[in-house]
PDB file of C-alpha atoms in Angstrom:
ATOM      1  CA  ALA A   1      -2.413  12.890  28.715  1.00 73.00           C
ATOM      2  CA  PHE A   2      -2.638  13.792  32.409  1.00 75.00           C
ATOM      3  CA  GLU A   3      -6.405  14.357  32.368  1.00 81.00           C
ATOM      4  CA  ARG A   4      -6.944  10.857  30.799  1.00 82.00           C
ATOM      5  CA  GLY A   5      -4.349   9.167  33.068  1.00 83.00           C
ATOM      6  CA  ILE A   6      -2.119   8.262  30.148  1.00 89.00           C
ATOM      7  CA  GLU A   7       1.482   7.512  31.107  1.00 89.00           C
ATOM      8  CA  ILE A   8       4.294   8.474  28.742  1.00 91.00           C
ATOM      9  CA  HIS A   9       7.448   6.340  28.860  1.00 91.00           C
ATOM     10  CA  CYS A  10      10.586   7.605  27.093  1.00 90.00           C
ATOM     11  CA  ASP A  11      13.831   5.905  26.162  1.00 88.00           C
ATOM     12  CA  LEU A  12      15.703   8.651  24.242  1.00 84.00           C
ATOM     13  CA  PRO A  13      19.433   8.405  23.970  1.00 85.00           C
ATOM     14  CA  ALA A  14      21.187  11.199  22.022  1.00 83.00           C
ATOM     15  CA  VAL A  15      20.981  10.616  18.313  1.00 80.00           C
ATOM     16  CA  GLU A  16      22.473  12.911  15.573  1.00 78.00           C
ATOM     17  CA  CYS A  17      20.650  13.275  12.255  1.00 79.00           C
ATOM     18  CA  VAL A  18      20.845  15.742   9.411  1.00 77.00           C
ATOM     19  CA  GLY A  19      17.844  17.989   8.946  1.00 83.00           C
ATOM     20  CA  ASP A  20      15.538  20.671  10.286  1.00 88.00           C
ATOM     21  CA  ALA A  21      15.070  20.092  14.045  1.00 88.00           C
ATOM     22  CA  GLU A  22      11.854  22.144  13.997  1.00 91.00           C
ATOM     23  CA  ARG A  23      10.269  20.060  11.332  1.00 93.00           C
ATOM     24  CA  ILE A  24      11.340  16.699  12.844  1.00 92.00           C
ATOM     25  CA  GLY A  25       9.975  18.105  16.196  1.00 91.00           C
ATOM     26  CA  GLN A  26       6.657  18.716  14.374  1.00 94.00           C
ATOM     27  CA  VAL A  27       6.475  15.130  13.230  1.00 95.00           C
ATOM     28  CA  ILE A  28       7.185  13.770  16.710  1.00 93.00           C
ATOM     29  CA  THR A  29       4.680  16.129  18.271  1.00 93.00           C
ATOM     30  CA  ASN A  30       2.013  15.024  15.784  1.00 94.00           C
ATOM     31  CA  LEU A  31       2.711  11.370  16.476  1.00 95.00           C
ATOM     32  CA  LEU A  32       2.576  11.883  20.231  1.00 94.00           C
ATOM     33  CA  SER A  33      -0.713  13.886  19.931  1.00 92.00           C
ATOM     34  CA  ASN A  34      -2.256  11.088  17.903  1.00 91.00           C
ATOM     35  CA  ALA A  35      -0.995   8.403  20.295  1.00 93.00           C
ATOM     36  CA  ILE A  36      -2.580  10.263  23.252  1.00 93.00           C
ATOM     37  CA  GLN A  37      -5.876  11.063  21.377  1.00 90.00           C
ATOM     38  CA  HIS A  38      -6.404   7.531  20.074  1.00 89.00           C
ATOM     39  CA  ASN A  39      -5.586   5.778  23.347  1.00 90.00           C
ATOM     40  CA  HIS A  40      -7.636   4.251  26.131  1.00 87.00           C
ATOM     41  CA  GLU A  41      -8.124   5.967  29.462  1.00 88.00           C
ATOM     42  CA  ARG A  42      -5.154   5.123  31.625  1.00 87.00           C
ATOM     43  CA  GLY A  43      -3.296   3.782  28.663  1.00 90.00           C
ATOM     44  CA  SER A  44       0.317   4.367  27.913  1.00 92.00           C
ATOM     45  CA  VAL A  45       2.567   5.878  25.198  1.00 94.00           C
ATOM     46  CA  ARG A  46       6.151   4.814  24.624  1.00 94.00           C
ATOM     47  CA  VAL A  47       8.615   6.913  22.727  1.00 94.00           C
ATOM     48  CA  SER A  48      12.040   5.308  21.985  1.00 94.00           C
ATOM     49  CA  ALA A  49      15.069   6.082  19.849  1.00 92.00           C
ATOM     50  CA  ARG A  50      17.939   3.876  18.724  1.00 92.00           C
ATOM     51  CA  LEU A  51      20.659   3.535  16.130  1.00 91.00           C
ATOM     52  CA  GLN A  52      20.629   0.731  13.622  1.00 91.00           C
ATOM     53  CA  ASN A  53      22.680   0.172  10.420  1.00 90.00           C
ATOM     54  CA  GLY A  54      23.422   3.865   9.903  1.00 87.00           C
ATOM     55  CA  THR A  55      19.939   4.995  10.630  1.00 92.00           C
ATOM     56  CA  ALA A  56      18.316   6.842  13.523  1.00 92.00           C
ATOM     57  CA  ILE A  57      15.010   5.211  14.475  1.00 94.00           C
ATOM     58  CA  VAL A  58      12.361   6.832  16.602  1.00 94.00           C
ATOM     59  CA  ALA A  59       9.214   4.861  17.445  1.00 96.00           C
ATOM     60  CA  VAL A  60       5.980   6.071  19.024  1.00 96.00           C
ATOM     61  CA  SER A  61       3.714   3.295  20.363  1.00 95.00           C
ATOM     62  CA  ASP A  62       0.327   3.438  22.125  1.00 95.00           C
ATOM     63  CA  THR A  63      -1.949   0.993  23.848  1.00 93.00           C
ATOM     64  CA  GLY A  64      -5.114   2.246  22.087  1.00 91.00           C
ATOM     65  CA  PRO A  65      -7.546   0.235  20.018  1.00 91.00           C
ATOM     66  CA  GLY A  66      -5.130  -0.046  17.114  1.00 90.00           C
ATOM     67  CA  ILE A  67      -5.847   0.504  13.400  1.00 89.00           C
ATOM     68  CA  ALA A  68      -7.998  -1.828  11.371  1.00 88.00           C
ATOM     69  CA  THR A  69      -6.066  -3.833   8.761  1.00 88.00           C
ATOM     70  CA  GLU A  70      -8.125  -2.337   5.902  1.00 88.00           C
ATOM     71  CA  ASP A  71      -7.291   1.182   7.141  1.00 87.00           C
ATOM     72  CA  LEU A  72      -3.489   0.719   7.349  1.00 84.00           C
ATOM     73  CA  PRO A  73      -2.707   1.436   3.664  1.00 85.00           C
ATOM     74  CA  HIS A  74      -4.593   4.707   3.925  1.00 86.00           C
ATOM     75  CA  VAL A  75      -3.487   6.348   7.200  1.00 88.00           C
ATOM     76  CA  PHE A  76      -0.925   8.611   5.450  1.00 87.00           C
ATOM     77  CA  ASP A  77      -3.500   9.731   2.749  1.00 86.00           C
ATOM     78  CA  ARG A  78      -4.585  13.436   3.028  1.00 88.00           C
ATOM     79  CA  PHE A  79      -7.977  13.895   4.809  1.00 78.00           C
ATOM     80  CA  TYR A  80      -8.221  10.087   5.639  1.00 70.00           C
ATOM     81  CA  ARG A  81      -9.823   9.182   8.947  1.00 66.00           C
ATOM     82  CA  ALA A  82      -9.959   5.573  10.026  1.00 65.00           C
ATOM     83  CA  ASP A  83     -12.682   6.346  12.623  1.00 59.00           C
ATOM     84  CA  LYS A  84     -15.558   7.587  10.362  1.00 52.00           C
ATOM     85  CA  SER A  85     -17.526   8.644  13.514  1.00 40.00           C
ATOM     86  CA  ARG A  86     -14.881  11.376  14.066  1.00 41.00           C
ATOM     87  CA  ALA A  87     -15.174  12.878  10.555  1.00 44.00           C
ATOM     88  CA  GLY A  88     -17.453  15.670  11.802  1.00 43.00           C
ATOM     89  CA  GLY A  89     -16.512  18.244  14.443  1.00 44.00           C
ATOM     90  CA  SER A  90     -13.382  16.824  15.989  1.00 52.00           C
ATOM     91  CA  GLY A  91     -11.471  19.990  14.954  1.00 51.00           C
ATOM     92  CA  ARG A  92      -8.876  17.888  13.182  1.00 59.00           C
ATOM     93  CA  SER A  93      -8.304  18.033   9.435  1.00 64.00           C
ATOM     94  CA  GLY A  94      -6.892  14.533   8.650  1.00 76.00           C
ATOM     95  CA  LEU A  95      -3.633  16.061   7.374  1.00 86.00           C
ATOM     96  CA  GLY A  96      -1.251  15.442  10.239  1.00 87.00           C
ATOM     97  CA  LEU A  97       0.033  12.093   9.127  1.00 92.00           C
ATOM     98  CA  ALA A  98       0.233  13.035   5.475  1.00 93.00           C
ATOM     99  CA  ILE A  99       2.322  16.132   6.420  1.00 94.00           C
ATOM    100  CA  SER A 100       4.445  14.177   8.792  1.00 94.00           C
ATOM    101  CA  LYS A 101       5.278  11.609   6.121  1.00 95.00           C
ATOM    102  CA  ALA A 102       6.178  14.332   3.625  1.00 94.00           C
ATOM    103  CA  ILE A 103       8.550  15.961   6.096  1.00 94.00           C
ATOM    104  CA  VAL A 104      10.302  12.689   6.936  1.00 94.00           C
ATOM    105  CA  GLU A 105      10.647  11.782   3.278  1.00 94.00           C
ATOM    106  CA  ALA A 106      11.993  15.302   2.513  1.00 93.00           C
ATOM    107  CA  HIS A 107      14.780  14.424   5.030  1.00 92.00           C
ATOM    108  CA  GLY A 108      15.652  11.200   3.199  1.00 92.00           C
ATOM    109  CA  GLY A 109      13.750   9.034   5.724  1.00 94.00           C
ATOM    110  CA  THR A 110      10.671   6.904   6.032  1.00 95.00           C
ATOM    111  CA  LEU A 111       7.582   6.935   8.279  1.00 96.00           C
ATOM    112  CA  GLU A 112       5.851   3.562   8.682  1.00 96.00           C
ATOM    113  CA  VAL A 113       3.003   2.245  10.792  1.00 95.00           C
ATOM    114  CA  SER A 114       2.249  -1.201  12.259  1.00 95.00           C
ATOM    115  CA  SER A 115      -0.767  -2.153  14.219  1.00 93.00           C
ATOM    116  CA  GLN A 116      -2.877  -5.011  15.451  1.00 86.00           C
ATOM    117  CA  PRO A 117      -6.489  -4.164  16.137  1.00 85.00           C
ATOM    118  CA  GLY A 118      -7.031  -4.070  19.863  1.00 86.00           C
ATOM    119  CA  ALA A 119      -3.295  -3.875  20.599  1.00 88.00           C
ATOM    120  CA  GLY A 120      -2.386  -0.295  19.789  1.00 93.00           C
ATOM    121  CA  ALA A 121      -0.221   1.160  16.952  1.00 94.00           C
ATOM    122  CA  THR A 122       3.424   1.977  16.426  1.00 96.00           C
ATOM    123  CA  PHE A 123       4.629   4.694  14.136  1.00 96.00           C
ATOM    124  CA  THR A 124       8.353   4.376  13.184  1.00 97.00           C
ATOM    125  CA  ILE A 125      10.514   7.211  11.768  1.00 96.00           C
ATOM    126  CA  ARG A 126      13.775   6.206  10.116  1.00 95.00           C
ATOM    127  CA  LEU A 127      16.297   9.004   9.334  1.00 93.00           C
ATOM    128  CA  PRO A 128      19.908   8.870   8.003  1.00 90.00           C
ATOM    129  CA  LEU A 129      22.522   9.628  10.635  1.00 85.00           C
ATOM    130  CA  ALA A 130      24.569  12.771  10.502  1.00 72.00           C
ATOM    131  CA  PRO A 131      27.742  12.076   8.424  1.00 70.00           C
ATOM    132  CA  GLN A 132      30.968  11.964  10.376  1.00 60.00           C
ATOM    133  CA  PRO A 133      33.265  14.809   9.337  1.00 58.00           C
ATOM    134  CA  SER A 134      36.533  13.798   7.875  1.00 52.00           C
ATOM    135  CA  VAL A 135      39.674  15.149   9.630  1.00 51.00           C
ATOM    136  CA  ASP A 136      41.397  15.821   6.281  1.00 47.00           C
ATOM    137  CA  VAL A 137      38.673  17.749   4.582  1.00 48.00           C
ATOM    138  CA  ALA A 138      37.409  21.183   5.447  1.00 49.00           C
ATOM    139  CA  PRO A 139      33.582  21.646   5.167  1.00 50.00           C
ATOM    140  CA  GLN A 140      32.450  23.283   1.939  1.00 53.00           C
ATOM    141  CA  LEU A 141      30.567  26.552   2.653  1.00 53.00           C
ATOM    142  CA  ASP A 142      27.809  28.130   0.672  1.00 51.00           C
ATOM    143  CA  ARG A 143      27.659  31.861  -0.250  1.00 53.00           C
ATOM    144  CA  SER A 144      26.603  32.831   3.318  1.00 51.00           C
ATOM    145  CA  GLY A 145      29.616  31.087   4.844  1.00 49.00           C
ATOM    146  CA  PHE A 146      27.601  28.222   6.382  1.00 49.00           C
ATOM    147  CA  PRO A 147      27.646  24.520   5.524  1.00 47.00           C
ATOM    148  CA  PRO A 148      24.901  23.633   3.017  1.00 48.00           C
ATOM    149  CA  ALA A 149      23.120  21.202   5.380  1.00 46.00           C
ATOM    150  CA  ALA A 150      22.661  22.070   9.060  1.00 42.00           C
ATOM    151  CA  THR A 151      23.115  19.288  11.562  1.00 41.00           C
ATOM    152  CA  PHE A 152      20.853  19.102  14.566  1.00 41.00           C
ATOM    153  CA  HIS A 153      21.194  17.102  17.717  1.00 43.00           C
ATOM    154  CA  ALA A 154      18.091  15.327  18.979  1.00 44.00           C
ATOM    155  CA  ARG A 155      18.264  14.945  22.706  1.00 43.00           C
ATOM    156  CA  ALA A 156      15.224  15.027  24.852  1.00 41.00           C
ATOM    157  CA  ARG A 157      15.088  15.206  28.652  1.00 38.00           C
ATOM    158  CA  TRP A 158      11.835  14.006  30.079  1.00 41.00           C
ATOM    159  CA  THR A 159      10.878  14.219  33.703  1.00 39.00           C
ATOM    160  CA  ARG A 160       7.839  12.725  35.241  1.00 41.00           C
ATOM    161  CA  ARG A 161       5.704  15.270  37.150  1.00 42.00           C
ATOM    162  CA  ARG A 162       3.008  14.737  39.685  1.00 44.00           C
ATOM    163  CA  GLY A 163      -0.068  16.806  39.057  1.00 46.00           C
ATOM    164  CA  PRO A 164      -1.130  18.947  36.073  1.00 48.00           C
ATOM    165  CA  PRO A 165       1.587  20.749  33.971  1.00 49.00           C
ATOM    166  CA  ALA A 166       2.648  24.183  35.176  1.00 49.00           C
ATOM    167  CA  ARG A 167       1.005  27.010  33.133  1.00 45.00           C
TER     168      ARG A 167
END
């Protein structure tokens, strides 16, 4: 992002969901990577999170060229590439969005896309919130002594740096 002058804006309040933090992180990393790759020079990427109707919502938007209307129904298909000119040696497999959608759905959520050609794209993740524990009921434990579903806390702290990232 730095090399291309792309600014990343974040609005990420703490949100609790049930699931595998590493897998959800993989989805968000993939969406961010795509937003940067398919953006204009000196464009921007916005990542936001919010709560709505018992659902955690994370959106990743970019200011790139957008996705053509005829390509929208296929962006989550395995090996699909909207930009046919990149089908050759880009080093990308065309699996990232298909894998991301499968991960989100395995967590009981949805992954959707909206786009207007020339106005960028927005990918929206919707995940169920972590259930609130009841005061009267002790958690049921599995054979290992742990609750059957682990709860993770998604909280990101982003700072804006001047210059290239430290290595």
